[in-house]
């Protein structure tokens, strides 16, 4: 175990890393990114964290209009819409979860399968795309935990839903900067990505496009080697990733998983379903199940106080898998997303071209998303791991030393435009009205990680626990 002051020194070294690369992200043509567009959460007003403050679920159900802004949402006939209309005619209404799964990840026409346009010119922008400082600080978090856990000889970094691969790329740069520290550690990267299109973009970003499809030796569908020589594997499901000591990362992943929606009625809980609108040709609408469904029986707690509830069982299954793996093989998981602690009601929304998009219009052409219920995730770990958070993004990044990093970058940048861009990106990540308050960090750690070594032998010891970076202040000297 490296003593804490030594760890701080190492982190300080990492924070001062690669000044030139710390500048705002540069496109291939060498132009600085134009000011980032508002992220998904920041588009919503007046409360950026409450997407539908005025429309009640009931009103939206009766109107079938989704109660959402119609901005840039033509009722375009899409291949996905035709597919869904055929399916609904054959089977009757489907759950919102089934609709969301089809619209996002249908192998032929799903949004992520075909479009998945993340970034300034796409449908939505995420923190790693706004500033590489974000990924650098997360890279430092993993190194810090690796040191705190006694520098295991090998670890897998497993990212769920890596988007364009930007976050892993920024993390790998930190690992490379600290190569002397990691020289005796066998590091490998494992990406869980359902979209063939996005996995190609990730491969280009991380390996320069040099990959091998259908590798024989394991369940990965593709493999390659990073620009810095680290093996990278791609999988469709988390259960395909080989067991072993692993650090997991899920940034804006859980919000993309299918949710079930439930509405309290005079007759009891009913599930919200998606059906064909009988009054408007080739259009979809929400309806309520005529009676309770297996989902209403299983997912609504007797003590539930809200009138409208969203549950994401797939997120529950995945977090349970992560907790089991961490309990058995060691490691940690960092989840960052917008969300709540079991308090919000109707958060289902769509985004296209950086604008709110009606969730039932032109399916397959827009990102669909719902806030993550962190209390549900915590319950689903079933005590197999300890959990930390959720804490707000601005608190996590502050604790990780973002201010110090910004100062270093500002001091080293010569031109005003770069400095302004640095300040804009910082504001986007940290401002409570933008991404600072809406996004949360949540971690799973083995129970022993939160017990001070002395306490194992001397339970009466009053000495503080080792700090977990990000969730507590990390003093960088
Ligand atoms: N983490 C990235 C991208 C977020 S978008 C970022 O922050 O920029 C969601 C990502 O999850 C995309 O890569 C999408 O293709 C992937 N994804 C969505 N549903 C998935 C599923 N069921 N299994 C695996 N990946 C999924």
JSON list of N, CA and C and ligand atoms in Angstrom, two decimals, residues 40 105 112 118 124 126 128-129 159-164 192-195 198 202 236 251-253 256-257 314, ligand 1:
[
{"chain": "A", "resi": 40, "resn": "UNK", "atom": "N", "xyz": [-28.01, 17.53, -22.87]},
{"chain": "A", "resi": 40, "resn": "UNK", "atom": "CA", "xyz": [-29.42, 17.15, -22.78]},
{"chain": "A", "resi": 40, "resn": "UNK", "atom": "C", "xyz": [-30.10, 17.80, -21.59]},
{"chain": "A", "resi": 105, "resn": "UNK", "atom": "N", "xyz": [-32.21, 0.10, -29.90]},
{"chain": "A", "resi": 105, "resn": "UNK", "atom": "CA", "xyz": [-31.18, -0.91, -30.20]},
{"chain": "A", "resi": 105, "resn": "UNK", "atom": "C", "xyz": [-31.65, -2.03, -31.12]},
{"chain": "A", "resi": 112, "resn": "UNK", "atom": "N", "xyz": [-29.33, 3.80, -31.83]},
{"chain": "A", "resi": 112, "resn": "UNK", "atom": "CA", "xyz": [-27.89, 3.61, -31.60]},
{"chain": "A", "resi": 112, "resn": "UNK", "atom": "C", "xyz": [-27.28, 2.74, -32.70]},
{"chain": "A", "resi": 118, "resn": "UNK", "atom": "N", "xyz": [-23.49, 11.37, -31.35]},
{"chain": "A", "resi": 118, "resn": "UNK", "atom": "CA", "xyz": [-23.12, 12.07, -30.13]},
{"chain": "A", "resi": 118, "resn": "UNK", "atom": "C", "xyz": [-22.10, 13.15, -30.49]},
{"chain": "A", "resi": 124, "resn": "UNK", "atom": "N", "xyz": [-26.95, 14.99, -29.23]},
{"chain": "A", "resi": 124, "resn": "UNK", "atom": "CA", "xyz": [-26.73, 15.42, -27.84]},
{"chain": "A", "resi": 124, "resn": "UNK", "atom": "C", "xyz": [-25.23, 15.38, -27.57]},
{"chain": "A", "resi": 126, "resn": "UNK", "atom": "N", "xyz": [-22.11, 15.00, -24.52]},
{"chain": "A", "resi": 126, "resn": "UNK", "atom": "CA", "xyz": [-21.87, 14.46, -23.19]},
{"chain": "A", "resi": 126, "resn": "UNK", "atom": "C", "xyz": [-20.58, 15.07, -22.61]},
{"chain": "A", "resi": 128, "resn": "UNK", "atom": "N", "xyz": [-17.61, 13.96, -21.61]},
{"chain": "A", "resi": 128, "resn": "UNK", "atom": "CA", "xyz": [-16.30, 13.67, -22.20]},
{"chain": "A", "resi": 128, "resn": "UNK", "atom": "C", "xyz": [-16.09, 14.38, -23.54]},
{"chain": "A", "resi": 129, "resn": "UNK", "atom": "N", "xyz": [-17.20, 14.66, -24.24]},
{"chain": "A", "resi": 129, "resn": "UNK", "atom": "CA", "xyz": [-17.08, 15.34, -25.53]},
{"chain": "A", "resi": 129, "resn": "UNK", "atom": "C", "xyz": [-16.89, 16.84, -25.34]},
{"chain": "A", "resi": 159, "resn": "UNK", "atom": "N", "xyz": [-15.75, -0.51, -19.88]},
{"chain": "A", "resi": 159, "resn": "UNK", "atom": "CA", "xyz": [-16.70, 0.61, -20.06]},
{"chain": "A", "resi": 159, "resn": "UNK", "atom": "C", "xyz": [-17.98, 0.12, -20.71]},
{"chain": "A", "resi": 160, "resn": "UNK", "atom": "N", "xyz": [-19.10, 0.49, -20.10]},
{"chain": "A", "resi": 160, "resn": "UNK", "atom": "CA", "xyz": [-20.42, 0.15, -20.64]},
{"chain": "A", "resi": 160, "resn": "UNK", "atom": "C", "xyz": [-20.92, 1.33, -21.47]},
{"chain": "A", "resi": 161, "resn": "UNK", "atom": "N", "xyz": [-21.28, 1.09, -22.72]},
{"chain": "A", "resi": 161, "resn": "UNK", "atom": "CA", "xyz": [-21.81, 2.15, -23.59]},
{"chain": "A", "resi": 161, "resn": "UNK", "atom": "C", "xyz": [-20.80, 3.26, -23.82]},
{"chain": "A", "resi": 162, "resn": "UNK", "atom": "N", "xyz": [-19.69, 2.95, -24.52]},
{"chain": "A", "resi": 162, "resn": "UNK", "atom": "CA", "xyz": [-18.61, 3.94, -24.65]},
{"chain": "A", "resi": 162, "resn": "UNK", "atom": "C", "xyz": [-18.85, 5.05, -25.67]},
{"chain": "A", "resi": 163, "resn": "UNK", "atom": "N", "xyz": [-19.99, 5.09, -26.34]},
{"chain": "A", "resi": 163, "resn": "UNK", "atom": "CA", "xyz": [-20.26, 6.20, -27.26]},
{"chain": "A", "resi": 163, "resn": "UNK", "atom": "C", "xyz": [-19.22, 6.27, -28.37]},
{"chain": "A", "resi": 164, "resn": "UNK", "atom": "N", "xyz": [-18.49, 7.39, -28.42]},
{"chain": "A", "resi": 164, "resn": "UNK", "atom": "CA", "xyz": [-17.48, 7.57, -29.45]},
{"chain": "A", "resi": 164, "resn": "UNK", "atom": "C", "xyz": [-16.11, 7.04, -29.01]},
{"chain": "A", "resi": 192, "resn": "UNK", "atom": "N", "xyz": [-18.30, -2.68, -23.65]},
{"chain": "A", "resi": 192, "resn": "UNK", "atom": "CA", "xyz": [-19.60, -3.32, -23.88]},
{"chain": "A", "resi": 192, "resn": "UNK", "atom": "C", "xyz": [-20.42, -2.36, -24.74]},
{"chain": "A", "resi": 193, "resn": "UNK", "atom": "N", "xyz": [-20.59, -2.72, -25.98]},
{"chain": "A", "resi": 193, "resn": "UNK", "atom": "CA", "xyz": [-21.25, -1.81, -26.94]},
{"chain": "A", "resi": 193, "resn": "UNK", "atom": "C", "xyz": [-22.16, -2.61, -27.85]},
{"chain": "A", "resi": 194, "resn": "UNK", "atom": "N", "xyz": [-23.43, -2.22, -27.89]},
{"chain": "A", "resi": 194, "resn": "UNK", "atom": "CA", "xyz": [-24.41, -2.95, -28.67]},
{"chain": "A", "resi": 194, "resn": "UNK", "atom": "C", "xyz": [-24.42, -2.47, -30.13]},
{"chain": "A", "resi": 195, "resn": "UNK", "atom": "N", "xyz": [-23.92, -1.26, -30.37]},
{"chain": "A", "resi": 195, "resn": "UNK", "atom": "CA", "xyz": [-24.04, -0.67, -31.71]},
{"chain": "A", "resi": 195, "resn": "UNK", "atom": "C", "xyz": [-22.82, -0.93, -32.57]},
{"chain": "A", "resi": 198, "resn": "UNK", "atom": "N", "xyz": [-21.28, 2.46, -33.63]},
{"chain": "A", "resi": 198, "resn": "UNK", "atom": "CA", "xyz": [-20.47, 3.15, -32.63]},
{"chain": "A", "resi": 198, "resn": "UNK", "atom": "C", "xyz": [-19.19, 2.37, -32.30]},
{"chain": "A", "resi": 202, "resn": "UNK", "atom": "N", "xyz": [-15.51, 3.86, -32.15]},
{"chain": "A", "resi": 202, "resn": "UNK", "atom": "CA", "xyz": [-14.61, 3.66, -30.99]},
{"chain": "A", "resi": 202, "resn": "UNK", "atom": "C", "xyz": [-13.29, 3.05, -31.45]},
{"chain": "A", "resi": 236, "resn": "UNK", "atom": "N", "xyz": [-21.00, -7.62, -26.65]},
{"chain": "A", "resi": 236, "resn": "UNK", "atom": "CA", "xyz": [-22.39, -7.13, -26.71]},
{"chain": "A", "resi": 236, "resn": "UNK", "atom": "C", "xyz": [-22.99, -7.03, -25.32]},
{"chain": "A", "resi": 251, "resn": "UNK", "atom": "N", "xyz": [-20.90, 5.81, -18.13]},
{"chain": "A", "resi": 251, "resn": "UNK", "atom": "CA", "xyz": [-21.22, 7.23, -18.23]},
{"chain": "A", "resi": 251, "resn": "UNK", "atom": "C", "xyz": [-22.36, 7.42, -19.22]},
{"chain": "A", "resi": 252, "resn": "UNK", "atom": "N", "xyz": [-23.46, 7.95, -18.75]},
{"chain": "A", "resi": 252, "resn": "UNK", "atom": "CA", "xyz": [-24.66, 8.10, -19.58]},
{"chain": "A", "resi": 252, "resn": "UNK", "atom": "C", "xyz": [-25.00, 6.79, -20.30]},
{"chain": "A", "resi": 253, "resn": "UNK", "atom": "N", "xyz": [-24.90, 5.70, -19.57]},
{"chain": "A", "resi": 253, "resn": "UNK", "atom": "CA", "xyz": [-25.26, 4.39, -20.11]},
{"chain": "A", "resi": 253, "resn": "UNK", "atom": "C", "xyz": [-26.62, 3.96, -19.55]},
{"chain": "A", "resi": 256, "resn": "UNK", "atom": "N", "xyz": [-29.97, 5.12, -20.93]},
{"chain": "A", "resi": 256, "resn": "UNK", "atom": "CA", "xyz": [-30.39, 4.68, -22.27]},
{"chain": "A", "resi": 256, "resn": "UNK", "atom": "C", "xyz": [-31.07, 3.31, -22.22]},
{"chain": "A", "resi": 257, "resn": "UNK", "atom": "N", "xyz": [-31.18, 2.72, -21.03]},
{"chain": "A", "resi": 257, "resn": "UNK", "atom": "CA", "xyz": [-31.78, 1.38, -20.94]},
{"chain": "A", "resi": 257, "resn": "UNK", "atom": "C", "xyz": [-33.30, 1.50, -20.81]},
{"chain": "A", "resi": 314, "resn": "UNK", "atom": "N", "xyz": [-33.63, -3.62, -16.44]},
{"chain": "A", "resi": 314, "resn": "UNK", "atom": "CA", "xyz": [-32.35, -3.99, -17.08]},
{"chain": "A", "resi": 314, "resn": "UNK", "atom": "C", "xyz": [-31.18, -3.35, -16.33]},
{"chain": "B", "resi": 1, "resn": "LIG", "atom": "N1", "xyz": [-20.70, 6.99, -22.59]},
{"chain": "B", "resi": 1, "resn": "LIG", "atom": "C1", "xyz": [-20.77, 7.76, -23.81]},
{"chain": "B", "resi": 1, "resn": "LIG", "atom": "C2", "xyz": [-22.01, 7.47, -24.66]},
{"chain": "B", "resi": 1, "resn": "LIG", "atom": "C3", "xyz": [-23.36, 7.60, -24.00]},
{"chain": "B", "resi": 1, "resn": "LIG", "atom": "S1", "xyz": [-24.70, 7.21, -25.14]},
{"chain": "B", "resi": 1, "resn": "LIG", "atom": "C4", "xyz": [-20.66, 9.23, -23.50]},
{"chain": "B", "resi": 1, "resn": "LIG", "atom": "O1", "xyz": [-20.87, 9.62, -22.37]},
{"chain": "B", "resi": 1, "resn": "LIG", "atom": "O2", "xyz": [-20.33, 10.01, -24.40]},
{"chain": "B", "resi": 1, "resn": "LIG", "atom": "C5", "xyz": [-25.11, 5.53, -24.69]},
{"chain": "B", "resi": 1, "resn": "LIG", "atom": "C6", "xyz": [-24.14, 4.48, -25.14]},
{"chain": "B", "resi": 1, "resn": "LIG", "atom": "O3", "xyz": [-24.62, 3.21, -24.67]},
{"chain": "B", "resi": 1, "resn": "LIG", "atom": "C7", "xyz": [-23.96, 4.31, -26.63]},
{"chain": "B", "resi": 1, "resn": "LIG", "atom": "O4", "xyz": [-22.65, 3.91, -26.88]},
{"chain": "B", "resi": 1, "resn": "LIG", "atom": "C8", "xyz": [-24.94, 3.17, -26.96]},
{"chain": "B", "resi": 1, "resn": "LIG", "atom": "O5", "xyz": [-24.70, 2.54, -28.19]},
{"chain": "B", "resi": 1, "resn": "LIG", "atom": "C9", "xyz": [-24.72, 2.29, -25.77]},
{"chain": "B", "resi": 1, "resn": "LIG", "atom": "N2", "xyz": [-25.84, 1.39, -25.45]},
{"chain": "B", "resi": 1, "resn": "LIG", "atom": "C10", "xyz": [-27.13, 1.70, -25.36]},
{"chain": "B", "resi": 1, "resn": "LIG", "atom": "N3", "xyz": [-27.85, 0.62, -24.96]},
{"chain": "B", "resi": 1, "resn": "LIG", "atom": "C11", "xyz": [-26.96, -0.39, -24.80]},
{"chain": "B", "resi": 1, "resn": "LIG", "atom": "C12", "xyz": [-27.08, -1.75, -24.39]},
{"chain": "B", "resi": 1, "resn": "LIG", "atom": "N4", "xyz": [-28.27, -2.28, -24.08]},
{"chain": "B", "resi": 1, "resn": "LIG", "atom": "N5", "xyz": [-25.96, -2.48, -24.31]},
{"chain": "B", "resi": 1, "resn": "LIG", "atom": "C13", "xyz": [-24.75, -1.95, -24.61]},
{"chain": "B", "resi": 1, "resn": "LIG", "atom": "N6", "xyz": [-24.58, -0.66, -25.01]},
{"chain": "B", "resi": 1, "resn": "LIG", "atom": "C14", "xyz": [-25.67, 0.10, -25.10]}
]
